[in-house]
Amino acid sequence: MSSITHSMILKRILVRYYPPGIILEVKHQEEGCLEQWEVDILELDESTDLDFLAEKIIAAYPIAIHAKTQLVYLLHKLLKKKNATSGSTNFYLFKSIHAHLLPLTNCAFNKRGNLCITASYDRTAKVFDVTTGKETVSLEGHNNVVYAVAFNNPFGNLVVTGSFDHTSKVFDTVTGKNLHTLDGHNQEVVCVAFDPEGKTVASGSMDYTARQYDVETGKCLNPFRSHNGEVVSVDFAGRGSSLLTASFDRTSKMFDSRSGKVIHTFRGHRGEVTCAQFNFASDLVVTSSMDQNCKIFCVRTGKCLFTLSGHTDEVLDVTFNAIGSEVATASVDGTSRIYNAKTGRIKAKCEGHEGEISKVAYNPQGSRVLTAGIDRTARLWNPANGDCMKILKGHTDDIFSCSFNYFGDTIITASKDNSCKIWKC
């Protein structure tokens, strides 16, 4: 955030529903440019004194001193939205899409939720209109499996793909044009991510490295070469200043995304690390491992705060909820577990899948957990008690990936049966 000066005026106040927050849009009168200041309100609930909260926001951002009435109104709106969208379980199969020739590997939504993307062993990624189920563009050019995909949310006009052909590619989602081929890896690329501003892309590879590229030029900005094993997960901090990696060398590392230097090496796992993720505030990191455990680390100190135990087999995936208060896991033991991120204590155990769970995701409201399994089903769970609320049936083979859209009312699943399915409530 820039220092407040007399040349700044408050243009408007916006609401961010997930995770809860207020956005102050400020105009610099001399330069004529706009700047957005995000105010996180992660602990908003029925007990919150909205008048007092509005005054706290004004104290921190005096430019909003004449907007208290509007702030209180928007806070009421945020709270109402949170209470109204506790998380439906009435999902039904809306569309079944068979556009790929070989099994799917991954899937994702854009921020608006009107488009989804799938990746496949058939060496392509495809973008679909969620409402019609029709393919809008096929992204071609890779010479091997397309394993990883990501939109440049919140914009959604670009997609990055990661392939076993050792490259990533940036595509225009409207025209399908390949804007850049991102070279440099000498083994399979298995994970990709845009930074929060969509200006750079990170990729992780089986060649033991991660790389960061400039989206506009396609040039490599930083090769991260500190790992001694395959890099299988990349994640940017909320402001894009740090890059988090997970590696089969049993560590996770946090890098300065500008200098490329290692800030922390998160140690302690006795097996390969399968996933690493920041919470929304980027002050915690969670990791999952083949040693059957997850760990939560402090970003400031690099120290392990909690070891999340209980699984009896490898943990393949882990994720925070939108506000960072909980963690959900996916394990080969066929269960998902919910942990309190502040205490490390287990809150619930989600049992019911027949075989390993490969993917786990929270809805934006944090009131439902979605899992994908090799038993050909995806399942919705109540994270408060571990109850299975809905079984999504229809796939005829393993489900590799699953995701909620931004509003939590649409789900996509991607399967080994060569199809993706869209579920709505």
mmCIF file with all atom_site columns, C-alpha atoms in Angstrom, residues 142-339:
data_model
loop_
_atom_site.group_PDB
_atom_site.id
_atom_site.type_symbol
_atom_site.label_atom_id
_atom_site.label_alt_id
_atom_site.label_comp_id
_atom_site.label_asym_id
_atom_site.label_entity_id
_atom_site.label_seq_id
_atom_site.pdbx_PDB_ins_code
_atom_site.Cartn_x
_atom_site.Cartn_y
_atom_site.Cartn_z
_atom_site.occupancy
_atom_site.B_iso_or_equiv
_atom_site.pdbx_formal_charge
_atom_site.auth_seq_id
_atom_site.auth_comp_id
_atom_site.auth_asym_id
_atom_site.auth_atom_id
_atom_site.pdbx_PDB_model_num
ATOM 1   C CA . HIS A 1 142 ? 2.886   -29.993 -26.516 1.00 0.00 ? 142 HIS A CA 1
ATOM 2   C CA . ASN A 1 143 ? 4.689   -33.183 -27.551 1.00 0.00 ? 143 ASN A CA 1
ATOM 3   C CA . ASN A 1 144 ? 3.820   -35.202 -24.462 1.00 0.00 ? 144 ASN A CA 1
ATOM 4   C CA . VAL A 1 145 ? 1.319   -35.445 -21.608 1.00 0.00 ? 145 VAL A CA 1
ATOM 5   C CA . VAL A 1 146 ? -0.136  -32.145 -20.383 1.00 0.00 ? 146 VAL A CA 1
ATOM 6   C CA . TYR A 1 147 ? -0.041  -32.661 -16.635 1.00 0.00 ? 147 TYR A CA 1
ATOM 7   C CA . ALA A 1 148 ? -0.646  -29.270 -14.997 1.00 0.00 ? 148 ALA A CA 1
ATOM 8   C CA . VAL A 1 149 ? -2.873  -26.276 -15.818 1.00 0.00 ? 149 VAL A CA 1
ATOM 9   C CA . ALA A 1 150 ? -3.728  -22.933 -14.216 1.00 0.00 ? 150 ALA A CA 1
ATOM 10  C CA . PHE A 1 151 ? -5.666  -19.777 -15.108 1.00 0.00 ? 151 PHE A CA 1
ATOM 11  C CA . ASN A 1 152 ? -4.206  -16.327 -14.390 1.00 0.00 ? 152 ASN A CA 1
ATOM 12  C CA . ASN A 1 153 ? -7.032  -15.620 -11.964 1.00 0.00 ? 153 ASN A CA 1
ATOM 13  C CA . PRO A 1 154 ? -8.667  -13.230 -11.303 1.00 0.00 ? 154 PRO A CA 1
ATOM 14  C CA . PHE A 1 155 ? -8.248  -12.167 -14.936 1.00 0.00 ? 155 PHE A CA 1
ATOM 15  C CA . GLY A 1 156 ? -8.808  -15.494 -16.687 1.00 0.00 ? 156 GLY A CA 1
ATOM 16  C CA . ASN A 1 157 ? -7.536  -14.417 -20.098 1.00 0.00 ? 157 ASN A CA 1
ATOM 17  C CA . LEU A 1 158 ? -4.437  -16.611 -19.950 1.00 0.00 ? 158 LEU A CA 1
ATOM 18  C CA . VAL A 1 159 ? -3.677  -20.239 -19.146 1.00 0.00 ? 159 VAL A CA 1
ATOM 19  C CA . VAL A 1 160 ? -0.364  -21.893 -18.374 1.00 0.00 ? 160 VAL A CA 1
ATOM 20  C CA . THR A 1 161 ? 0.185   -25.578 -19.066 1.00 0.00 ? 161 THR A CA 1
ATOM 21  C CA . GLY A 1 162 ? 2.953   -27.864 -17.822 1.00 0.00 ? 162 GLY A CA 1
ATOM 22  C CA . SER A 1 163 ? 3.971   -30.932 -19.803 1.00 0.00 ? 163 SER A CA 1
ATOM 23  C CA . PHE A 1 164 ? 6.071   -34.070 -19.744 1.00 0.00 ? 164 PHE A CA 1
ATOM 24  C CA . ASP A 1 165 ? 7.800   -32.611 -22.847 1.00 0.00 ? 165 ASP A CA 1
ATOM 25  C CA . HIS A 1 166 ? 9.880   -30.525 -20.379 1.00 0.00 ? 166 HIS A CA 1
ATOM 26  C CA . THR A 1 167 ? 8.137   -27.228 -21.258 1.00 0.00 ? 167 THR A CA 1
ATOM 27  C CA . SER A 1 168 ? 5.336   -24.983 -20.084 1.00 0.00 ? 168 SER A CA 1
ATOM 28  C CA . LYS A 1 169 ? 3.261   -22.874 -22.441 1.00 0.00 ? 169 LYS A CA 1
ATOM 29  C CA . VAL A 1 170 ? 1.211   -19.693 -21.984 1.00 0.00 ? 170 VAL A CA 1
ATOM 30  C CA . PHE A 1 171 ? -1.978  -19.579 -24.064 1.00 0.00 ? 171 PHE A CA 1
ATOM 31  C CA . ASP A 1 172 ? -4.644  -16.981 -24.795 1.00 0.00 ? 172 ASP A CA 1
ATOM 32  C CA . THR A 1 173 ? -7.922  -18.484 -23.556 1.00 0.00 ? 173 THR A CA 1
ATOM 33  C CA . VAL A 1 174 ? -10.003 -16.799 -26.265 1.00 0.00 ? 174 VAL A CA 1
ATOM 34  C CA . THR A 1 175 ? -7.945  -17.460 -29.384 1.00 0.00 ? 175 THR A CA 1
ATOM 35  C CA . GLY A 1 176 ? -5.973  -20.485 -28.199 1.00 0.00 ? 176 GLY A CA 1
ATOM 36  C CA . LYS A 1 177 ? -2.785  -18.846 -29.443 1.00 0.00 ? 177 LYS A CA 1
ATOM 37  C CA . ASN A 1 178 ? 0.433   -20.068 -27.858 1.00 0.00 ? 178 ASN A CA 1
ATOM 38  C CA . LEU A 1 179 ? 1.974   -16.811 -26.628 1.00 0.00 ? 179 LEU A CA 1
ATOM 39  C CA . HIS A 1 180 ? 5.145   -18.297 -25.127 1.00 0.00 ? 180 HIS A CA 1
ATOM 40  C CA . THR A 1 181 ? 6.865   -21.633 -24.749 1.00 0.00 ? 181 THR A CA 1
ATOM 41  C CA . LEU A 1 182 ? 8.735   -21.602 -21.456 1.00 0.00 ? 182 LEU A CA 1
ATOM 42  C CA . ASP A 1 183 ? 11.944  -23.603 -21.861 1.00 0.00 ? 183 ASP A CA 1
ATOM 43  C CA . GLY A 1 184 ? 14.722  -24.521 -19.481 1.00 0.00 ? 184 GLY A CA 1
ATOM 44  C CA . HIS A 1 185 ? 13.675  -27.696 -17.687 1.00 0.00 ? 185 HIS A CA 1
ATOM 45  C CA . ASN A 1 186 ? 15.231  -30.979 -18.773 1.00 0.00 ? 186 ASN A CA 1
ATOM 46  C CA . GLN A 1 187 ? 12.657  -33.300 -17.210 1.00 0.00 ? 187 GLN A CA 1
ATOM 47  C CA . GLU A 1 188 ? 8.850   -33.453 -16.940 1.00 0.00 ? 188 GLU A CA 1
ATOM 48  C CA . VAL A 1 189 ? 7.041   -30.309 -15.725 1.00 0.00 ? 189 VAL A CA 1
ATOM 49  C CA . VAL A 1 190 ? 4.501   -31.439 -13.117 1.00 0.00 ? 190 VAL A CA 1
ATOM 50  C CA . CYS A 1 191 ? 3.229   -28.223 -11.507 1.00 0.00 ? 191 CYS A CA 1
ATOM 51  C CA . VAL A 1 192 ? 2.564   -24.623 -12.585 1.00 0.00 ? 192 VAL A CA 1
ATOM 52  C CA . ALA A 1 193 ? 1.157   -21.458 -10.997 1.00 0.00 ? 193 ALA A CA 1
ATOM 53  C CA . PHE A 1 194 ? 0.640   -17.775 -11.793 1.00 0.00 ? 194 PHE A CA 1
ATOM 54  C CA . ASP A 1 195 ? 1.567   -15.186 -9.191  1.00 0.00 ? 195 ASP A CA 1
ATOM 55  C CA . PRO A 1 196 ? -1.439  -13.283 -7.743  1.00 0.00 ? 196 PRO A CA 1
ATOM 56  C CA . GLU A 1 197 ? -0.963  -10.387 -10.174 1.00 0.00 ? 197 GLU A CA 1
ATOM 57  C CA . GLY A 1 198 ? -0.570  -12.658 -13.184 1.00 0.00 ? 198 GLY A CA 1
ATOM 58  C CA . LYS A 1 199 ? 2.774   -11.156 -14.131 1.00 0.00 ? 199 LYS A CA 1
ATOM 59  C CA . THR A 1 200 ? 4.936   -14.238 -13.647 1.00 0.00 ? 200 THR A CA 1
ATOM 60  C CA . VAL A 1 201 ? 4.579   -18.010 -13.871 1.00 0.00 ? 201 VAL A CA 1
ATOM 61  C CA . ALA A 1 202 ? 6.306   -20.650 -11.754 1.00 0.00 ? 202 ALA A CA 1
ATOM 62  C CA . SER A 1 203 ? 6.901   -24.245 -12.790 1.00 0.00 ? 203 SER A CA 1
ATOM 63  C CA . GLY A 1 204 ? 8.244   -27.264 -10.952 1.00 0.00 ? 204 GLY A CA 1
ATOM 64  C CA . SER A 1 205 ? 9.947   -30.229 -12.575 1.00 0.00 ? 205 SER A CA 1
ATOM 65  C CA . MET A 1 206 ? 11.283  -33.709 -12.063 1.00 0.00 ? 206 MET A CA 1
ATOM 66  C CA . ASP A 1 207 ? 14.712  -32.198 -12.875 1.00 0.00 ? 207 ASP A CA 1
ATOM 67  C CA . TYR A 1 208 ? 14.933  -31.030 -9.205  1.00 0.00 ? 208 TYR A CA 1
ATOM 68  C CA . THR A 1 209 ? 14.328  -27.357 -10.086 1.00 0.00 ? 209 THR A CA 1
ATOM 69  C CA . ALA A 1 210 ? 11.626  -24.729 -10.147 1.00 0.00 ? 210 ALA A CA 1
ATOM 70  C CA . ARG A 1 211 ? 11.639  -21.795 -12.549 1.00 0.00 ? 211 ARG A CA 1
ATOM 71  C CA . GLN A 1 212 ? 9.941   -18.415 -12.703 1.00 0.00 ? 212 GLN A CA 1
ATOM 72  C CA . TYR A 1 213 ? 9.124   -16.718 -16.010 1.00 0.00 ? 213 TYR A CA 1
ATOM 73  C CA . ASP A 1 214 ? 7.954   -13.277 -17.089 1.00 0.00 ? 214 ASP A CA 1
ATOM 74  C CA . VAL A 1 215 ? 4.491   -13.677 -18.637 1.00 0.00 ? 215 VAL A CA 1
ATOM 75  C CA . GLU A 1 216 ? 4.910   -10.748 -21.011 1.00 0.00 ? 216 GLU A CA 1
ATOM 76  C CA . THR A 1 217 ? 8.255   -11.810 -22.472 1.00 0.00 ? 217 THR A CA 1
ATOM 77  C CA . GLY A 1 218 ? 8.425   -15.522 -21.705 1.00 0.00 ? 218 GLY A CA 1
ATOM 78  C CA . LYS A 1 219 ? 11.952  -15.096 -20.323 1.00 0.00 ? 219 LYS A CA 1
ATOM 79  C CA . CYS A 1 220 ? 13.170  -17.029 -17.281 1.00 0.00 ? 220 CYS A CA 1
ATOM 80  C CA . LEU A 1 221 ? 13.602  -14.680 -14.318 1.00 0.00 ? 221 LEU A CA 1
ATOM 81  C CA . ASN A 1 222 ? 14.796  -17.152 -11.713 1.00 0.00 ? 222 ASN A CA 1
ATOM 82  C CA . PRO A 1 223 ? 15.941  -20.765 -11.837 1.00 0.00 ? 223 PRO A CA 1
ATOM 83  C CA . PHE A 1 224 ? 15.549  -22.207 -8.319  1.00 0.00 ? 224 PHE A CA 1
ATOM 84  C CA . ARG A 1 225 ? 18.164  -24.984 -8.010  1.00 0.00 ? 225 ARG A CA 1
ATOM 85  C CA . SER A 1 226 ? 18.360  -25.657 -4.267  1.00 0.00 ? 226 SER A CA 1
ATOM 86  C CA . HIS A 1 227 ? 16.461  -28.965 -4.119  1.00 0.00 ? 227 HIS A CA 1
ATOM 87  C CA . ASN A 1 228 ? 18.011  -32.430 -4.282  1.00 0.00 ? 228 ASN A CA 1
ATOM 88  C CA . GLY A 1 229 ? 14.840  -34.114 -5.492  1.00 0.00 ? 229 GLY A CA 1
ATOM 89  C CA . GLU A 1 230 ? 11.886  -33.689 -7.814  1.00 0.00 ? 230 GLU A CA 1
ATOM 90  C CA . VAL A 1 231 ? 9.855   -30.470 -7.343  1.00 0.00 ? 231 VAL A CA 1
ATOM 91  C CA . VAL A 1 232 ? 6.180   -31.467 -7.333  1.00 0.00 ? 232 VAL A CA 1
ATOM 92  C CA . SER A 1 233 ? 4.357   -28.391 -6.022  1.00 0.00 ? 233 SER A CA 1
ATOM 93  C CA . VAL A 1 234 ? 4.668   -24.601 -6.421  1.00 0.00 ? 234 VAL A CA 1
ATOM 94  C CA . ASP A 1 235 ? 2.633   -21.884 -4.715  1.00 0.00 ? 235 ASP A CA 1
ATOM 95  C CA . PHE A 1 236 ? 2.998   -18.099 -4.518  1.00 0.00 ? 236 PHE A CA 1
ATOM 96  C CA . ALA A 1 237 ? 2.461   -16.068 -1.347  1.00 0.00 ? 237 ALA A CA 1
ATOM 97  C CA . GLY A 1 238 ? -0.503  -13.717 -1.324  1.00 0.00 ? 238 GLY A CA 1
ATOM 98  C CA . ARG A 1 239 ? 1.490   -10.724 -2.595  1.00 0.00 ? 239 ARG A CA 1
ATOM 99  C CA . GLY A 1 240 ? 3.644   -12.800 -4.933  1.00 0.00 ? 240 GLY A CA 1
ATOM 100 C CA . SER A 1 241 ? 6.856   -11.885 -3.102  1.00 0.00 ? 241 SER A CA 1
ATOM 101 C CA . SER A 1 242 ? 7.675   -15.479 -2.164  1.00 0.00 ? 242 SER A CA 1
ATOM 102 C CA . LEU A 1 243 ? 7.522   -18.827 -3.939  1.00 0.00 ? 243 LEU A CA 1
ATOM 103 C CA . LEU A 1 244 ? 6.912   -22.060 -2.049  1.00 0.00 ? 244 LEU A CA 1
ATOM 104 C CA . THR A 1 245 ? 8.080   -25.426 -3.382  1.00 0.00 ? 245 THR A CA 1
ATOM 105 C CA . ALA A 1 246 ? 7.593   -29.033 -2.297  1.00 0.00 ? 246 ALA A CA 1
ATOM 106 C CA . SER A 1 247 ? 10.135  -31.686 -3.176  1.00 0.00 ? 247 SER A CA 1
ATOM 107 C CA . PHE A 1 248 ? 10.803  -35.398 -3.025  1.00 0.00 ? 248 PHE A CA 1
ATOM 108 C CA . ASP A 1 249 ? 14.034  -34.484 -1.185  1.00 0.00 ? 249 ASP A CA 1
ATOM 109 C CA . ARG A 1 250 ? 11.795  -34.415 1.927   1.00 0.00 ? 250 ARG A CA 1
ATOM 110 C CA . THR A 1 251 ? 11.829  -30.628 2.242   1.00 0.00 ? 251 THR A CA 1
ATOM 111 C CA . SER A 1 252 ? 9.802   -27.617 1.246   1.00 0.00 ? 252 SER A CA 1
ATOM 112 C CA . LYS A 1 253 ? 11.502  -24.305 0.505   1.00 0.00 ? 253 LYS A CA 1
ATOM 113 C CA . MET A 1 254 ? 10.416  -20.685 0.462   1.00 0.00 ? 254 MET A CA 1
ATOM 114 C CA . PHE A 1 255 ? 12.254  -18.481 -2.022  1.00 0.00 ? 255 PHE A CA 1
ATOM 115 C CA . ASP A 1 256 ? 12.382  -14.720 -2.516  1.00 0.00 ? 256 ASP A CA 1
ATOM 116 C CA . SER A 1 257 ? 10.713  -14.493 -5.925  1.00 0.00 ? 257 SER A CA 1
ATOM 117 C CA . ARG A 1 258 ? 12.727  -11.391 -6.846  1.00 0.00 ? 258 ARG A CA 1
ATOM 118 C CA . SER A 1 259 ? 16.244  -12.492 -5.935  1.00 0.00 ? 259 SER A CA 1
ATOM 119 C CA . GLY A 1 260 ? 15.740  -16.251 -6.147  1.00 0.00 ? 260 GLY A CA 1
ATOM 120 C CA . LYS A 1 261 ? 17.406  -16.729 -2.754  1.00 0.00 ? 261 LYS A CA 1
ATOM 121 C CA . VAL A 1 262 ? 16.184  -19.301 -0.236  1.00 0.00 ? 262 VAL A CA 1
ATOM 122 C CA . ILE A 1 263 ? 14.394  -17.682 2.714   1.00 0.00 ? 263 ILE A CA 1
ATOM 123 C CA . HIS A 1 264 ? 13.552  -20.892 4.600   1.00 0.00 ? 264 HIS A CA 1
ATOM 124 C CA . THR A 1 265 ? 13.983  -24.613 4.185   1.00 0.00 ? 265 THR A CA 1
ATOM 125 C CA . PHE A 1 266 ? 11.131  -26.384 5.958   1.00 0.00 ? 266 PHE A CA 1
ATOM 126 C CA . ARG A 1 267 ? 12.490  -29.675 7.311   1.00 0.00 ? 267 ARG A CA 1
ATOM 127 C CA . GLY A 1 268 ? 11.265  -32.539 9.433   1.00 0.00 ? 268 GLY A CA 1
ATOM 128 C CA . HIS A 1 269 ? 9.494   -34.954 7.114   1.00 0.00 ? 269 HIS A CA 1
ATOM 129 C CA . ARG A 1 270 ? 10.887  -38.487 6.886   1.00 0.00 ? 270 ARG A CA 1
ATOM 130 C CA . GLY A 1 271 ? 9.445   -39.079 3.423   1.00 0.00 ? 271 GLY A CA 1
ATOM 131 C CA . GLU A 1 272 ? 8.919   -37.261 0.142   1.00 0.00 ? 272 GLU A CA 1
ATOM 132 C CA . VAL A 1 273 ? 6.930   -34.006 0.418   1.00 0.00 ? 273 VAL A CA 1
ATOM 133 C CA . THR A 1 274 ? 3.941   -34.204 -1.936  1.00 0.00 ? 274 THR A CA 1
ATOM 134 C CA . CYS A 1 275 ? 2.392   -30.753 -1.571  1.00 0.00 ? 275 CYS A CA 1
ATOM 135 C CA . ALA A 1 276 ? 3.051   -27.379 0.083   1.00 0.00 ? 276 ALA A CA 1
ATOM 136 C CA . GLN A 1 277 ? 0.715   -24.413 0.371   1.00 0.00 ? 277 GLN A CA 1
ATOM 137 C CA . PHE A 1 278 ? 0.544   -20.966 1.975   1.00 0.00 ? 278 PHE A CA 1
ATOM 138 C CA . ASN A 1 279 ? -2.542  -19.951 3.912   1.00 0.00 ? 279 ASN A CA 1
ATOM 139 C CA . PHE A 1 280 ? -4.333  -16.826 2.679   1.00 0.00 ? 280 PHE A CA 1
ATOM 140 C CA . ALA A 1 281 ? -2.436  -14.511 5.033   1.00 0.00 ? 281 ALA A CA 1
ATOM 141 C CA . SER A 1 282 ? 0.826   -16.162 3.937   1.00 0.00 ? 282 SER A CA 1
ATOM 142 C CA . ASP A 1 283 ? 2.015   -16.438 7.534   1.00 0.00 ? 283 ASP A CA 1
ATOM 143 C CA . LEU A 1 284 ? 1.681   -20.248 7.655   1.00 0.00 ? 284 LEU A CA 1
ATOM 144 C CA . VAL A 1 285 ? 2.766   -23.080 5.374   1.00 0.00 ? 285 VAL A CA 1
ATOM 145 C CA . VAL A 1 286 ? 1.286   -26.578 5.350   1.00 0.00 ? 286 VAL A CA 1
ATOM 146 C CA . THR A 1 287 ? 3.059   -29.578 3.839   1.00 0.00 ? 287 THR A CA 1
ATOM 147 C CA . SER A 1 288 ? 1.988   -33.167 3.166   1.00 0.00 ? 288 SER A CA 1
ATOM 148 C CA . SER A 1 289 ? 4.284   -36.153 2.893   1.00 0.00 ? 289 SER A CA 1
ATOM 149 C CA . MET A 1 290 ? 4.633   -39.801 2.078   1.00 0.00 ? 290 MET A CA 1
ATOM 150 C CA . ASP A 1 291 ? 5.682   -40.237 5.728   1.00 0.00 ? 291 ASP A CA 1
ATOM 151 C CA . GLN A 1 292 ? 1.920   -40.245 6.544   1.00 0.00 ? 292 GLN A CA 1
ATOM 152 C CA . ASN A 1 293 ? 2.057   -36.819 8.207   1.00 0.00 ? 293 ASN A CA 1
ATOM 153 C CA . CYS A 1 294 ? 1.462   -33.161 7.457   1.00 0.00 ? 294 CYS A CA 1
ATOM 154 C CA . LYS A 1 295 ? 3.245   -30.254 9.097   1.00 0.00 ? 295 LYS A CA 1
ATOM 155 C CA . ILE A 1 296 ? 2.401   -26.603 9.695   1.00 0.00 ? 296 ILE A CA 1
ATOM 156 C CA . PHE A 1 297 ? 5.303   -24.127 9.674   1.00 0.00 ? 297 PHE A CA 1
ATOM 157 C CA . CYS A 1 298 ? 5.633   -20.487 10.700  1.00 0.00 ? 298 CYS A CA 1
ATOM 158 C CA . VAL A 1 299 ? 6.620   -18.337 7.713   1.00 0.00 ? 299 VAL A CA 1
ATOM 159 C CA . ARG A 1 300 ? 8.354   -15.744 9.899   1.00 0.00 ? 300 ARG A CA 1
ATOM 160 C CA . THR A 1 301 ? 10.661  -18.141 11.717  1.00 0.00 ? 301 THR A CA 1
ATOM 161 C CA . GLY A 1 302 ? 10.651  -21.213 9.481   1.00 0.00 ? 302 GLY A CA 1
ATOM 162 C CA . LYS A 1 303 ? 9.966   -23.406 12.514  1.00 0.00 ? 303 LYS A CA 1
ATOM 163 C CA . CYS A 1 304 ? 7.529   -26.317 12.601  1.00 0.00 ? 304 CYS A CA 1
ATOM 164 C CA . LEU A 1 305 ? 4.522   -25.453 14.762  1.00 0.00 ? 305 LEU A CA 1
ATOM 165 C CA . PHE A 1 306 ? 2.552   -28.704 14.491  1.00 0.00 ? 306 PHE A CA 1
ATOM 166 C CA . THR A 1 307 ? 2.855   -32.201 13.077  1.00 0.00 ? 307 THR A CA 1
ATOM 167 C CA . LEU A 1 308 ? -0.558  -33.387 11.890  1.00 0.00 ? 308 LEU A CA 1
ATOM 168 C CA . SER A 1 309 ? -0.558  -37.132 12.482  1.00 0.00 ? 309 SER A CA 1
ATOM 169 C CA . GLY A 1 310 ? -3.173  -39.864 12.253  1.00 0.00 ? 310 GLY A CA 1
ATOM 170 C CA . HIS A 1 311 ? -3.025  -41.141 8.687   1.00 0.00 ? 311 HIS A CA 1
ATOM 171 C CA . THR A 1 312 ? -1.875  -44.731 8.171   1.00 0.00 ? 312 THR A CA 1
ATOM 172 C CA . ASP A 1 313 ? -0.527  -44.276 4.648   1.00 0.00 ? 313 ASP A CA 1
ATOM 173 C CA . GLU A 1 314 ? 0.963   -41.620 2.367   1.00 0.00 ? 314 GLU A CA 1
ATOM 174 C CA . VAL A 1 315 ? -0.655  -38.160 2.324   1.00 0.00 ? 315 VAL A CA 1
ATOM 175 C CA . LEU A 1 316 ? -0.955  -37.014 -1.297  1.00 0.00 ? 316 LEU A CA 1
ATOM 176 C CA . ASP A 1 317 ? -2.612  -33.611 -0.978  1.00 0.00 ? 317 ASP A CA 1
ATOM 177 C CA . VAL A 1 318 ? -3.301  -30.916 1.594   1.00 0.00 ? 318 VAL A CA 1
ATOM 178 C CA . THR A 1 319 ? -5.050  -27.557 1.566   1.00 0.00 ? 319 THR A CA 1
ATOM 179 C CA . PHE A 1 320 ? -6.073  -24.674 3.810   1.00 0.00 ? 320 PHE A CA 1
ATOM 180 C CA . ASN A 1 321 ? -9.620  -23.359 3.848   1.00 0.00 ? 321 ASN A CA 1
ATOM 181 C CA . ALA A 1 322 ? -10.122 -19.842 2.477   1.00 0.00 ? 322 ALA A CA 1
ATOM 182 C CA . ILE A 1 323 ? -9.378  -18.037 5.747   1.00 0.00 ? 323 ILE A CA 1
ATOM 183 C CA . GLY A 1 324 ? -6.568  -20.352 6.839   1.00 0.00 ? 324 GLY A CA 1
ATOM 184 C CA . SER A 1 325 ? -8.200  -21.630 10.005  1.00 0.00 ? 325 SER A CA 1
ATOM 185 C CA . GLU A 1 326 ? -8.413  -25.292 8.934   1.00 0.00 ? 326 GLU A CA 1
ATOM 186 C CA . VAL A 1 327 ? -6.456  -27.845 6.942   1.00 0.00 ? 327 VAL A CA 1
ATOM 187 C CA . ALA A 1 328 ? -7.861  -30.787 4.964   1.00 0.00 ? 328 ALA A CA 1
ATOM 188 C CA . THR A 1 329 ? -5.839  -33.770 3.751   1.00 0.00 ? 329 THR A CA 1
ATOM 189 C CA . ALA A 1 330 ? -6.113  -36.541 1.155   1.00 0.00 ? 330 ALA A CA 1
ATOM 190 C CA . SER A 1 331 ? -4.442  -39.897 1.798   1.00 0.00 ? 331 SER A CA 1
ATOM 191 C CA . VAL A 1 332 ? -3.746  -43.266 0.250   1.00 0.00 ? 332 VAL A CA 1
ATOM 192 C CA . ASP A 1 333 ? -5.417  -44.739 3.353   1.00 0.00 ? 333 ASP A CA 1
ATOM 193 C CA . GLY A 1 334 ? -8.781  -43.681 1.874   1.00 0.00 ? 334 GLY A CA 1
ATOM 194 C CA . THR A 1 335 ? -9.534  -40.945 4.391   1.00 0.00 ? 335 THR A CA 1
ATOM 195 C CA . SER A 1 336 ? -9.446  -37.191 4.607   1.00 0.00 ? 336 SER A CA 1
ATOM 196 C CA . ARG A 1 337 ? -8.764  -35.508 7.902   1.00 0.00 ? 337 ARG A CA 1
ATOM 197 C CA . ILE A 1 338 ? -9.627  -32.004 9.089   1.00 0.00 ? 338 ILE A CA 1
ATOM 198 C CA . TYR A 1 339 ? -7.257  -30.197 11.438  1.00 0.00 ? 339 TYR A CA 1
#
